[in-house]
Amino acid sequence: MSGTDLSAIESELVTDISAASDLAAIEAVRISALGRKGRVPELMSRLGKMPAEERKSFGAAVNQLRDRVTAALETRKAALEGEAMAQRLASERADVTLPVRPGPVAEGRIHPISQVFDEIAEIFADMGFAIAEGPDIETDDLNFTKLNIPPEHPARQMHDTFYLKSPERIAKGEAPMLLRTHTSPVQVRTMLSQKPPIRIIVPGRVYRMDSDATHTPMFHQIEGLVIDESTHFGHLKWCLEEFCKAFFEVDEVRMRFRASHFPFTEPSAEVDVGAEAIGKPGKWLEILGCGMVHPKVIEMCGLDPEKYQGWAFGMGLDRIAMLKYGIPDLRDMFNADLRWLRHYGFSSLDVPTLAGGMSS
Amino acid sequence: MKFTLSWLKDHLDTSASLADIRRMLDQIGLEVEGIEDPSEKLGLFTIARVLEAKQHPQADRLRVLQVEIEPGKPSVEVVCGAPNARAGLVGVFAPLGAYIPGTGITLEKKPVRGVVSNGMMLSEREMELSEDHAGIVDLDAKMADSVGKRYVDVLGLSDPVIEIKLTPNRPDCTGVRGVARDLAAAGLGVLNPQKSLVAVEGTFDCPVEIKLEFPGGDTTACPCFAGRYIKGIKNGPAPAWLQARLKAIGQKPINAVVDVTNYISVDQGRPLHVYDADKLVGAIRARLSKTGESFLGLNGKTYTTDDAMCVIADDRAVLGFGGILGGEDTGSTETTTNILIECAYFDPVRTAATGRKAGVQTDARYRFERGVDPAYIEPGLDLATRMMLDVAGGQPSKRKIAGEPPVKPFTVDFEFGRVEKLMGIRITDAEIRRTLEALGFLIEGSGPKFKVTAPSWRPDIHGPADLVEEVARIAGLESIPSAPLPRLTGGVTRATLTEGQRRVRRARRSLAARGFVEAVTWSFIKQNEAEHFGGGAEALQLANPISSEMTTMRPGLLPGLLAAVQRNHNRGFGDISLFEVGQAYRGDGEKDQMMAAAGVRAGATGLGGSGRHWDGAAQSAGVFDVKADAVALLAALGIDTSKAQITRDAPAWYHPGRSGTLRLGPKVVLAHFGEIHPATLKLMDVPGTAAAFEVFLDALPRDKRKSRAKPPLAASDLLPVTRDFAFVVEKGVAAGDVVKAAQGADKTLISSVSVFDVFEGSSLGPGQKSLAIEVTLSPAEKTLTDEEIDAVSQKVISEVKRTTGGEIRG
């Protein structure tokens, strides 16, 4: 057999390889060329019948032929695989402009009141304040009497305070229960049950018979109480200044302490914050009331007013949430309007931390 | 409490600016509500004289005036409709471009029926000085000298009006005198001495008998009633200065003697009343009313009195409320000739209670309910007499006083060091002394404990803390240096939340992370809704609800959430996931309040989203959506729900067949979940369907972990093996029981059992269903042989059959 025959076979195979139009065809060509009964093994089988001197050169030529055919097959196969993949990918094309669902984390919301409470708790935790809580349905004694609010005080009247019908208590000659008008009864509960030093903040729902643009019959307060043997008004000022800076997330805050009057503190003050803290320079915003705990309150709560002293402050949680986050109307807080909640609410991932900041 | 700057300066010699006064009032606790300077709105108006008034050529009721607005300058033409417009009238002129406060109009140059008006002659109403609009202002002809000058300057109206918001503890500052005293103490000027009075000595006894008629002699309601009779007065309008003072602070002048009482009320914080003595029958007395008496008040309203109210009465009838409101029938008028002045002390508490009950607020009540100065009864009466003689003449009687002024000097033992201890600021003893004395306190003794006696006008002083407050507010709370609060623990802040508080926080964020939107709804709901949701007991009903929508404390959170769903539905939102974490009330005791977390999914909404979508619309939220929510929430709160039992006894507001309760043992209810009963939806007016869950946070077992370290991971190198089984069981058999039976077949080898198919079909026979489970075997020590696997499988089959009657499907 001559070299010419070999090259004819090779060119025939190469033509077949180039002509193969898909992976099945190339596989058929491979079998016909290299398969057990293919052309190349058939050539090799002739070797045994050849004279030794011819065998050597023929063998080498067939081996080269096989290598070239194999390479051609691989190349063609790779090209066909590439085409096939391109075709499949083309057929798998998606309209990537189709909208996707946002997912639950994006849709869920935390109410501004909860968010702001978490912020406040975080700040006061750093100053060592625990959170104390108490019931909404309170006794007259804890809501008023022990806070030095005498029976004739206007706050105790039916037009300010919600009373419960309390038929059994009234039948026993007791005062009816009421809805706490402030979170201060929790101060009393804490002092009655805990030895100083005391550092607490008290968040919660409170109730007053008001209903207009800036008042709702239910709202939220947060108050703080510190009792020990030496804490004084300077500490109160510092604590509130630090709170305001941390809460409004500003480096400096203007604050104004104006003398005022509350039955349960003496001296008492109202506190204003410079409205530049919320980006409205020039004005003062009244944000809280505070003062040194009245010695009578300390005494009525079972502590010695000669030994212990302390201070307290209280503010509207809803109000400071409105100030910080630009919420215009208190009433919307309790309306559960989805549009409002989605707009003013917070993501579950917006967890206020000291390291990461109050609002993210 | 309103006063003008010049009125303040009657009592306070000061050169302080208005801004400084305002700042100081705020500092010392007399919060400024507002300062109104009339010159701001009236500053453009000038005195002008009408030179000529001619009939308007085209309008019967209009006149065309030639008005002199500046001396010697040509007059301007003004069209005027006032009936009193006439030549020679001196009035008030508003130029073009001026804003007229009473009408809200800015003057423009435009013809009035063909004649151009170059300004306007003003009435008092147009300047908002009074309601008088009968004609234009008609000043004294002598004012013609002032033509061209500003009206506010000529009339003394450029006097800023200061309004302060008084706290209830400061009766002394219901009078300008008290305000001036505070400012002087704060260093803003010098308190002028009280004007000395020409002593009033009556020449005859007061002919009207004055009595305190309190059976049993308890005169607390009115311990002192001083009076004086003046005969032969000539009552008419008060002098202009007095009227101007009252007008400036928004009071309407009545007549000379009444205006005097109003003046003294504001000037000294001492209310008075004047009776027309000729209209009194017999003696006048303070007494408690009998229930059902009534009188016509000076304000034109009739009041019915009761036996808790202190009234003033003559022999015939109740005349008025003591310390609040006089009666119309015995009041003075311009024709009154003989008067009785009342200067009394009424109990603050009773005055406040009466006023509230009767719903009447007056300047007298404002003062008496704070507690007027009991030592100023006779001086007040004398001042009133003097001023009335000055403005109305007449002859005064001697004073007649029933009872005693309730002056009870109150002395406090006071160490000056207390100021520093409480306030954290060092104020010198000399300054403390100066402040207290300037406020009228009397300091005796040599210290360190001084005897400090409060002035009679300060009933709010009860102890050392009150004195500290006086010193601190006068020094200014601003001056107190801030002092860092020492750390309690010294080092890094420790966690402060209780386990319950942590759970509340985590519950909120877990639910929000499942796509729920947090609502905060009212603690009180409608009575019928409370009843429907298992509440509504009388003990939880408000005695004085603000509306019929808010009568009863909520027994749970679902009524509020469903009501919110309904409202959102009305706004066009049908597919909603709302939650609330908050309190509910089982009773009125403190232990009856519980924390719950509840969520409602209404319409087509689920974990994946809500509403229609090209990739598949959300299904109507059903029992398994909310079961997943409840279980996920419990898991987030550290509860292993695989240990919980699920029972079919959710409360009646759930669909009876599509709801359940998660329990730990027979007593602890962790949660309810399920679709909302159609009747409940109807009651709450919620269209469509809804499903909900309630998790009871207070019921969850406490975290008992002792260490934060987690147990070692028991991960075997051996591959787990799974085997599938399909059982045919009766429809009523709970899948949970089949799973439990399978798990029980080999507790060490079987690591999990899941349900992967539920099928009901006629091929299974009536009342049957097929449950397919996948059992995972996790060998720990060696690979299982086929024989071992078969053995476990047989145990699974027999255990399921034994406990549920289920047959393995061939």
Coordinates of C-alpha atoms in Angstrom, one line a residue, chain A residues 9-348:
Chain A
I9 CA -8.0 7.8 3.1
E10 CA -6.9 10.8 5.2
S11 CA -8.5 13.4 2.8
E12 CA -11.6 11.2 2.7
L13 CA -11.8 11.2 6.5
V14 CA -11.1 14.9 6.8
T15 CA -13.9 15.6 4.3
D16 CA -16.2 13.5 6.4
I17 CA -15.2 15.3 9.6
S18 CA -15.7 18.7 8.1
A19 CA -19.0 17.6 6.7
A20 CA -20.3 16.3 10.1
S21 CA -23.0 18.8 11.0
D22 CA -23.8 17.8 14.5
L23 CA -22.5 15.8 17.4
A24 CA -24.1 12.6 16.4
A25 CA -22.6 12.8 12.9
I26 CA -19.1 13.5 14.3
E27 CA -19.5 10.5 16.6
A28 CA -20.4 8.4 13.5
V29 CA -17.3 9.7 11.7
R30 CA -15.2 8.9 14.7
I31 CA -16.5 5.3 14.8
S32 CA -16.0 4.8 11.1
A33 CA -12.4 6.2 11.4
L34 CA -11.1 5.1 14.8
G35 CA -13.7 2.6 16.0
R36 CA -12.8 -1.0 16.4
K37 CA -13.7 -1.8 12.8
G38 CA -12.9 1.6 11.6
R39 CA -10.6 2.6 8.8
V40 CA -7.5 3.3 10.9
P41 CA -7.5 0.1 12.9
E42 CA -8.1 -1.7 9.6
L43 CA -4.9 -0.1 8.3
M44 CA -3.0 -1.2 11.4
S45 CA -4.2 -4.7 11.0
R46 CA -2.4 -4.9 7.7
L47 CA 0.9 -4.4 9.5
G48 CA 1.3 -8.0 10.5
K49 CA 1.3 -9.1 6.8
M50 CA 3.9 -6.7 5.8
P51 CA 7.6 -7.2 5.3
A52 CA 9.6 -5.9 8.3
E53 CA 11.3 -3.0 6.4
E54 CA 8.0 -1.8 5.0
R55 CA 6.2 -2.3 8.3
K56 CA 8.2 0.2 10.1
S57 CA 7.6 3.1 7.8
F58 CA 4.0 2.2 7.1
G59 CA 3.3 1.9 10.8
A60 CA 4.7 5.3 11.4
A61 CA 2.6 6.8 8.6
V62 CA -0.6 5.3 9.9
N63 CA 0.2 6.5 13.4
Q64 CA 0.6 10.0 12.1
L65 CA -2.6 9.6 10.1
R66 CA -4.4 8.6 13.2
D67 CA -3.1 11.5 15.2
R68 CA -4.1 14.0 12.6
V69 CA -7.6 12.4 12.2
T70 CA -8.0 12.4 16.0
A71 CA -7.0 16.0 16.2
A72 CA -9.4 16.9 13.4
L73 CA -12.2 15.1 15.1
E74 CA -11.5 16.9 18.4
T75 CA -11.5 20.2 16.8
R76 CA -14.6 19.6 14.9
K77 CA -16.3 18.2 17.9
A78 CA -15.4 21.2 20.0
A79 CA -16.7 23.5 17.3
L80 CA -20.0 21.6 17.1
E81 CA -20.3 21.6 20.9
G82 CA -19.8 25.3 20.9
E83 CA -22.5 25.8 18.3
A84 CA -24.8 23.5 20.2
M85 CA -24.3 25.5 23.4
A86 CA -24.8 28.8 21.6
Q87 CA -28.0 27.5 20.2
R88 CA -29.2 26.3 23.5
L89 CA -28.3 29.5 25.2
A90 CA -30.0 31.5 22.5
S91 CA -33.1 29.5 23.0
E92 CA -32.9 30.0 26.8
R93 CA -33.0 33.8 26.6
A94 CA -35.2 35.4 29.3
D95 CA -36.8 38.8 29.3
V96 CA -34.8 40.2 32.1
T97 CA -36.9 43.3 32.4
L98 CA -39.7 41.3 33.9
P99 CA -40.2 42.5 37.5
V100 CA -39.4 40.3 40.5
R101 CA -41.1 40.1 43.8
P102 CA -39.3 42.2 46.4
G103 CA -39.4 39.5 49.1
P104 CA -40.6 39.6 52.7
V105 CA -37.6 41.4 54.2
A106 CA -38.2 44.3 51.7
E107 CA -41.9 44.4 52.4
G108 CA -42.1 44.1 56.1
R109 CA -42.0 47.2 58.3
I110 CA -41.3 48.1 61.9
H111 CA -43.6 50.9 63.3
P112 CA -41.8 54.2 64.0
I113 CA -42.8 54.0 67.7
S114 CA -41.1 50.6 68.0
Q115 CA -38.1 51.7 66.1
V116 CA -37.7 54.9 68.2
F117 CA -38.1 52.9 71.4
D118 CA -35.4 50.6 70.4
E119 CA -33.1 53.5 69.7
I120 CA -33.8 55.1 73.0
A121 CA -33.3 51.8 74.9
E122 CA -30.0 51.4 73.1
I123 CA -28.8 54.8 74.2
F124 CA -29.9 54.5 77.8
A125 CA -28.5 51.0 78.1
D126 CA -25.1 52.5 77.5
M127 CA -25.7 54.8 80.5
G128 CA -26.8 51.8 82.6
F129 CA -30.6 52.2 82.5
A130 CA -32.7 49.1 82.6
I131 CA -36.2 49.0 81.2
A132 CA -39.0 48.8 83.7
E133 CA -42.6 48.2 82.7
G134 CA -46.0 48.2 84.4
P135 CA -49.6 47.7 83.7
D136 CA -51.8 50.1 81.7
I137 CA -54.7 49.5 84.1
E138 CA -53.5 51.2 87.3
T139 CA -54.7 52.1 90.7
D140 CA -55.5 55.7 91.7
D141 CA -52.9 55.3 94.4
L142 CA -50.0 54.5 92.1
N143 CA -51.0 56.8 89.3
F144 CA -51.8 59.8 91.5
T145 CA -51.5 59.7 95.2
K146 CA -48.0 58.3 95.5
L147 CA -46.8 60.8 92.9
N148 CA -48.0 63.7 95.1
I149 CA -51.0 64.5 93.0
P150 CA -53.7 65.4 95.4
P151 CA -57.3 64.2 95.0
E152 CA -58.5 67.6 93.8
H153 CA -55.9 67.9 91.1
P154 CA -57.5 68.5 87.7
A155 CA -55.7 65.5 86.2
R156 CA -57.7 63.3 88.4
Q157 CA -61.0 64.4 87.0
M158 CA -63.2 62.4 84.7
H159 CA -62.5 64.8 81.8
D160 CA -58.8 64.0 81.9
T161 CA -58.5 60.5 83.1
F162 CA -60.2 57.3 81.8
Y163 CA -61.7 55.3 84.6
L164 CA -62.9 51.8 84.4
K165 CA -66.3 50.7 85.6
S166 CA -64.7 48.5 88.3
P167 CA -68.1 47.3 89.6
E168 CA -66.6 44.9 92.2
R169 CA -64.1 47.5 93.5
I170 CA -66.8 50.1 93.8
A171 CA -69.1 47.7 95.6
K172 CA -66.3 47.1 98.1
G173 CA -65.9 50.9 98.5
E174 CA -62.6 51.0 96.7
A175 CA -61.6 53.5 94.1
P176 CA -62.2 52.4 90.5
M177 CA -59.2 51.4 88.4
L178 CA -58.0 53.8 85.8
L179 CA -55.9 53.9 82.6
R180 CA -52.6 55.3 83.6
T181 CA -52.2 58.9 82.5
H182 CA -48.4 58.7 82.5
T183 CA -45.7 56.0 82.9
S184 CA -44.8 57.4 86.3
P185 CA -46.6 54.7 88.3
V186 CA -43.8 52.4 87.2
Q187 CA -41.4 54.7 89.0
V188 CA -43.4 54.1 92.1
R189 CA -43.5 50.4 91.5
T190 CA -39.8 50.3 91.0
M191 CA -39.0 52.3 94.1
L192 CA -41.4 50.2 96.2
S193 CA -39.8 46.9 95.0
Q194 CA -36.1 47.7 94.5
K195 CA -33.4 49.2 96.6
P196 CA -31.3 52.1 95.2
P197 CA -29.3 52.7 93.2
I198 CA -32.0 52.7 90.6
R199 CA -31.6 53.6 86.9
I200 CA -34.6 52.8 84.7
I201 CA -36.3 54.0 81.7
V202 CA -40.0 53.2 81.4
P203 CA -41.7 53.1 78.0
G204 CA -45.4 52.5 77.5
R205 CA -48.9 53.4 76.5
V206 CA -50.6 56.1 78.4
Y207 CA -54.1 57.4 78.1
R208 CA -55.8 60.8 78.4
M209 CA -59.2 62.0 77.4
D210 CA -57.9 64.2 74.6
S211 CA -58.6 64.0 70.9
D212 CA -57.5 66.6 68.4
A213 CA -54.8 67.2 65.9
T214 CA -52.0 67.0 68.4
H215 CA -53.6 64.7 71.0
T216 CA -54.9 61.2 70.8
P217 CA -56.7 59.3 73.7
M218 CA -53.8 56.9 73.7
F219 CA -50.2 57.7 73.2
H220 CA -46.7 56.6 74.3
Q221 CA -44.4 58.0 76.9
I222 CA -40.9 57.2 78.0
E223 CA -39.5 58.3 81.2
G224 CA -36.4 57.8 83.2
L225 CA -35.7 57.6 86.9
V226 CA -32.4 57.7 88.7
I227 CA -32.3 57.3 92.5
D228 CA -29.2 57.1 94.7
E229 CA -27.6 59.0 97.5
S230 CA -26.0 61.8 95.5
T231 CA -27.2 62.1 92.0
H232 CA -28.1 65.7 91.2
F233 CA -29.5 68.1 88.6
G234 CA -26.1 68.4 86.8
H235 CA -26.3 64.6 86.2
L236 CA -29.8 65.0 84.8
K237 CA -28.7 67.7 82.4
W238 CA -25.7 65.7 81.2
C239 CA -27.8 62.6 80.7
L240 CA -30.4 64.5 78.7
E241 CA -27.8 66.3 76.6
E242 CA -26.0 63.0 75.8
F243 CA -29.3 61.4 75.0
C244 CA -30.3 64.2 72.6
K245 CA -27.0 64.1 70.8
A246 CA -27.1 60.4 70.4
F247 CA -30.8 60.3 69.5
F248 CA -30.7 63.1 67.0
E249 CA -27.3 61.9 65.8
V250 CA -25.6 65.3 66.0
D251 CA -22.3 66.3 67.6
E252 CA -23.7 69.3 69.4
V253 CA -27.2 70.2 70.5
R254 CA -28.5 73.4 72.0
M255 CA -30.7 72.7 75.0
R256 CA -32.7 75.1 77.2
F257 CA -33.9 74.2 80.7
R258 CA -36.8 76.3 81.9
A259 CA -38.1 76.2 85.4
S260 CA -41.6 74.7 85.6
H261 CA -43.8 72.8 87.9
F262 CA -44.9 69.2 88.2
P263 CA -46.4 67.7 91.4
F264 CA -43.9 64.8 91.5
T265 CA -40.7 66.8 91.0
E266 CA -39.2 69.7 92.8
P267 CA -37.4 71.6 91.3
S268 CA -38.9 71.0 87.9
A269 CA -38.0 72.0 84.4
E270 CA -39.2 71.9 80.9
V271 CA -36.6 71.2 78.3
D272 CA -36.3 72.6 74.8
V273 CA -34.0 71.5 72.1
G274 CA -32.7 73.8 69.3
A275 CA -34.5 72.7 66.2
E276 CA -31.3 72.6 64.2
A277 CA -31.1 69.1 65.6
I278 CA -33.8 68.2 63.2
G279 CA -32.6 70.5 60.5
K280 CA -34.8 73.5 61.2
P281 CA -32.5 76.1 62.7
G282 CA -33.7 78.9 64.8
K283 CA -36.7 77.5 66.7
W284 CA -36.9 75.8 70.1
L285 CA -38.8 72.5 70.4
E286 CA -40.2 71.5 73.7
I287 CA -39.4 67.9 74.1
L288 CA -39.6 66.9 77.7
G289 CA -40.3 67.7 81.4
C290 CA -38.0 66.7 84.2
G291 CA -36.9 67.5 87.7
M292 CA -35.6 66.3 91.0
V293 CA -37.9 63.7 92.4
H294 CA -40.1 65.3 95.1
P295 CA -39.1 64.3 98.6
K296 CA -42.7 63.4 99.3
V297 CA -42.7 60.9 96.4
I298 CA -39.5 59.3 97.7
E299 CA -41.0 59.0 101.1
M300 CA -44.3 57.6 99.9
C301 CA -42.4 55.0 97.9
G302 CA -40.8 53.8 101.1
L303 CA -37.4 55.4 100.8
D304 CA -35.8 57.9 103.2
P305 CA -35.8 61.3 101.5
E306 CA -33.0 62.4 103.8
K307 CA -30.8 59.7 102.4
Y308 CA -31.9 59.2 98.9
Q309 CA -32.4 61.7 96.1
G310 CA -32.8 61.4 92.4
W311 CA -34.3 62.8 89.2
A312 CA -36.8 61.8 86.6
F313 CA -37.7 62.9 83.2
G314 CA -40.6 62.1 80.8
M315 CA -41.2 62.7 77.2
G316 CA -43.7 61.7 74.4
L317 CA -42.3 58.8 72.5
D318 CA -44.6 59.5 69.6
R319 CA -43.6 63.2 69.7
I320 CA -39.9 62.7 69.5
A321 CA -40.4 60.0 66.8
M322 CA -42.4 62.7 64.8
L323 CA -39.7 65.3 65.3
K324 CA -36.8 63.0 64.3
Y325 CA -38.5 61.4 61.3
G326 CA -40.6 64.3 60.1
I327 CA -44.0 62.7 60.8
P328 CA -46.6 65.4 60.5
D329 CA -49.7 64.0 62.4
L330 CA -49.9 62.1 65.6
R331 CA -53.2 60.5 64.7
D332 CA -51.7 58.6 61.8
M333 CA -49.6 56.7 64.3
F334 CA -52.6 54.6 65.3
N335 CA -54.4 54.4 62.0
A336 CA -52.6 51.4 60.5
D337 CA -52.8 52.9 57.0
L338 CA -50.6 50.7 54.9
R339 CA -49.4 53.6 52.8
W340 CA -48.3 55.5 55.9
L341 CA -46.7 52.4 57.5
R342 CA -44.7 51.6 54.4
H343 CA -43.6 55.1 54.1
Y344 CA -42.7 56.0 57.7
G345 CA -41.9 52.4 58.8
F346 CA -38.5 50.8 59.1
S347 CA -36.9 47.6 57.7
S348 CA -36.5 44.7 60.1

